[in-house]
PDB file of C-alpha atoms in Angstrom:
ATOM      1  CA  MET A  67     -18.006  52.762 -11.189  1.00 50.00           C
ATOM      2  CA  ALA A  68     -20.356  51.715 -13.757  1.00 53.00           C
ATOM      3  CA  ASN A  69     -17.439  50.524 -15.724  1.00 56.00           C
ATOM      4  CA  ALA A  70     -16.399  48.248 -12.836  1.00 54.00           C
ATOM      5  CA  ALA A  71     -19.676  46.672 -12.678  1.00 53.00           C
ATOM      6  CA  ASP A  72     -19.818  45.890 -16.157  1.00 57.00           C
ATOM      7  CA  ALA A  73     -16.154  44.109 -16.124  1.00 54.00           C
ATOM      8  CA  GLU A  74     -17.277  42.099 -13.156  1.00 55.00           C
ATOM      9  CA  ALA A  75     -20.649  40.914 -14.911  1.00 56.00           C
ATOM     10  CA  LYS A  76     -18.080  39.881 -18.040  1.00 64.00           C
ATOM     11  CA  SER A  77     -15.637  38.049 -15.976  1.00 65.00           C
ATOM     12  CA  PRO A  78     -16.547  36.515 -12.897  1.00 78.00           C
ATOM     13  CA  LEU A  79     -13.631  36.051 -10.371  1.00 83.00           C
ATOM     14  CA  SER A  80     -12.649  32.542 -10.069  1.00 86.00           C
ATOM     15  CA  PRO A  81     -10.818  31.704  -6.977  1.00 88.00           C
ATOM     16  CA  MET A  82      -8.793  28.891  -8.869  1.00 87.00           C
ATOM     17  CA  ALA A  83      -7.645  31.383 -11.647  1.00 90.00           C
ATOM     18  CA  ALA A  84      -6.383  33.754  -9.145  1.00 90.00           C
ATOM     19  CA  LEU A  85      -4.374  31.235  -7.321  1.00 89.00           C
ATOM     20  CA  ASP A  86      -3.059  29.808 -10.625  1.00 89.00           C
ATOM     21  CA  SER A  87      -1.847  33.086 -11.677  1.00 90.00           C
ATOM     22  CA  LEU A  88      -0.401  34.032  -8.244  1.00 89.00           C
ATOM     23  CA  THR A  89       1.616  30.868  -8.400  1.00 87.00           C
ATOM     24  CA  VAL A  90       3.443  31.784 -11.239  1.00 87.00           C
ATOM     25  CA  SER A  91       3.343  35.430 -10.812  1.00 88.00           C
ATOM     26  CA  ASP A  92       6.915  36.140  -9.719  1.00 89.00           C
ATOM     27  CA  ILE A  93       8.421  33.138 -12.157  1.00 87.00           C
ATOM     28  CA  PRO A  94      10.369  34.312 -15.483  1.00 91.00           C
ATOM     29  CA  ALA A  95       8.293  33.740 -18.223  1.00 89.00           C
ATOM     30  CA  ALA A  96      10.639  31.351 -19.733  1.00 90.00           C
ATOM     31  CA  HIS A  97       9.935  28.992 -16.712  1.00 90.00           C
ATOM     32  CA  LYS A  98       6.391  29.428 -15.951  1.00 87.00           C
ATOM     33  CA  ASP A  99       5.380  26.195 -17.775  1.00 89.00           C
ATOM     34  CA  GLU A 100       7.494  24.227 -15.656  1.00 91.00           C
ATOM     35  CA  ILE A 101       5.555  25.045 -12.688  1.00 89.00           C
ATOM     36  CA  PRO A 102       2.378  22.976 -12.030  1.00 89.00           C
ATOM     37  CA  ARG A 103      -0.866  24.896 -11.434  1.00 91.00           C
ATOM     38  CA  PRO A 104      -3.171  24.380  -8.459  1.00 90.00           C
ATOM     39  CA  SER A 105      -6.221  23.798 -10.656  1.00 91.00           C
ATOM     40  CA  THR A 106      -4.118  20.988 -12.462  1.00 89.00           C
ATOM     41  CA  GLN A 107      -2.877  19.192  -9.161  1.00 87.00           C
ATOM     42  CA  LEU A 108      -6.547  19.467  -8.002  1.00 87.00           C
ATOM     43  CA  ALA A 109      -7.828  18.095 -11.218  1.00 86.00           C
ATOM     44  CA  GLY A 110      -5.658  15.012 -10.489  1.00 82.00           C
ATOM     45  CA  LEU A 111      -6.773  14.707  -7.015  1.00 82.00           C
ATOM     46  CA  ASN A 112     -10.418  14.473  -8.374  1.00 82.00           C
ATOM     47  CA  ARG A 113      -9.364  11.636 -10.936  1.00 84.00           C
ATOM     48  CA  LEU A 114      -7.758   9.789  -7.569  1.00 82.00           C
ATOM     49  CA  ASN A 115     -11.152   9.999  -5.913  1.00 81.00           C
ATOM     50  CA  ASP A 116     -12.616   8.698  -9.080  1.00 84.00           C
ATOM     51  CA  LEU A 117     -10.572   5.617  -8.954  1.00 84.00           C
ATOM     52  CA  ASP A 118     -11.573   4.939  -5.235  1.00 83.00           C
ATOM     53  CA  GLN A 119     -15.183   5.164  -6.161  1.00 84.00           C
ATOM     54  CA  LEU A 120     -14.539   2.635  -8.907  1.00 83.00           C
ATOM     55  CA  ASN A 121     -12.429   0.207  -6.689  1.00 81.00           C
ATOM     56  CA  GLN A 122     -15.185   0.610  -4.295  1.00 82.00           C
ATOM     57  CA  VAL A 123     -17.944  -0.430  -6.738  1.00 82.00           C
ATOM     58  CA  VAL A 124     -15.709  -3.226  -8.270  1.00 80.00           C
ATOM     59  CA  GLY A 125     -15.250  -4.783  -4.617  1.00 79.00           C
ATOM     60  CA  LEU A 126     -18.868  -4.517  -4.346  1.00 79.00           C
ATOM     61  CA  VAL A 127     -19.602  -6.536  -7.459  1.00 76.00           C
ATOM     62  CA  SER A 128     -17.025  -8.683  -7.792  1.00 75.00           C
ATOM     63  CA  PRO A 129     -18.109 -11.579  -5.711  1.00 74.00           C
ATOM     64  CA  LEU A 130     -21.100 -11.658  -7.830  1.00 73.00           C
ATOM     65  CA  PHE A 131     -18.747 -12.234 -11.090  1.00 73.00           C
ATOM     66  CA  GLY A 132     -16.105 -14.381  -9.316  1.00 71.00           C
ATOM     67  CA  PHE A 133     -13.355 -12.048  -9.595  1.00 63.00           C
ATOM     68  CA  VAL A 134     -10.396 -12.339  -6.789  1.00 59.00           C
ATOM     69  CA  PRO A 135     -11.355  -9.594  -3.997  1.00 58.00           C
ATOM     70  CA  ASN A 136      -8.865  -6.729  -3.712  1.00 56.00           C
ATOM     71  CA  ILE A 137      -6.512  -7.200  -1.306  1.00 58.00           C
ATOM     72  CA  ARG A 138      -5.703  -4.273   0.921  1.00 58.00           C
TER      73      ARG A 138
END
């Protein structure tokens, strides 16, 4: 039991790492690189959120600099 506690202290359980490994657990090794990992997909969503925040800031300051407003 002490060994299990030591193992947990060295490598904490990461939900994303567990989900990534489950995603490709039944896929043949030759094709594992073709499957997108959930962590990669979520990172893409975070970048999309960053772009949305940038768009909001540009929308606020564009009238100050005479830029054409963003058409939605």
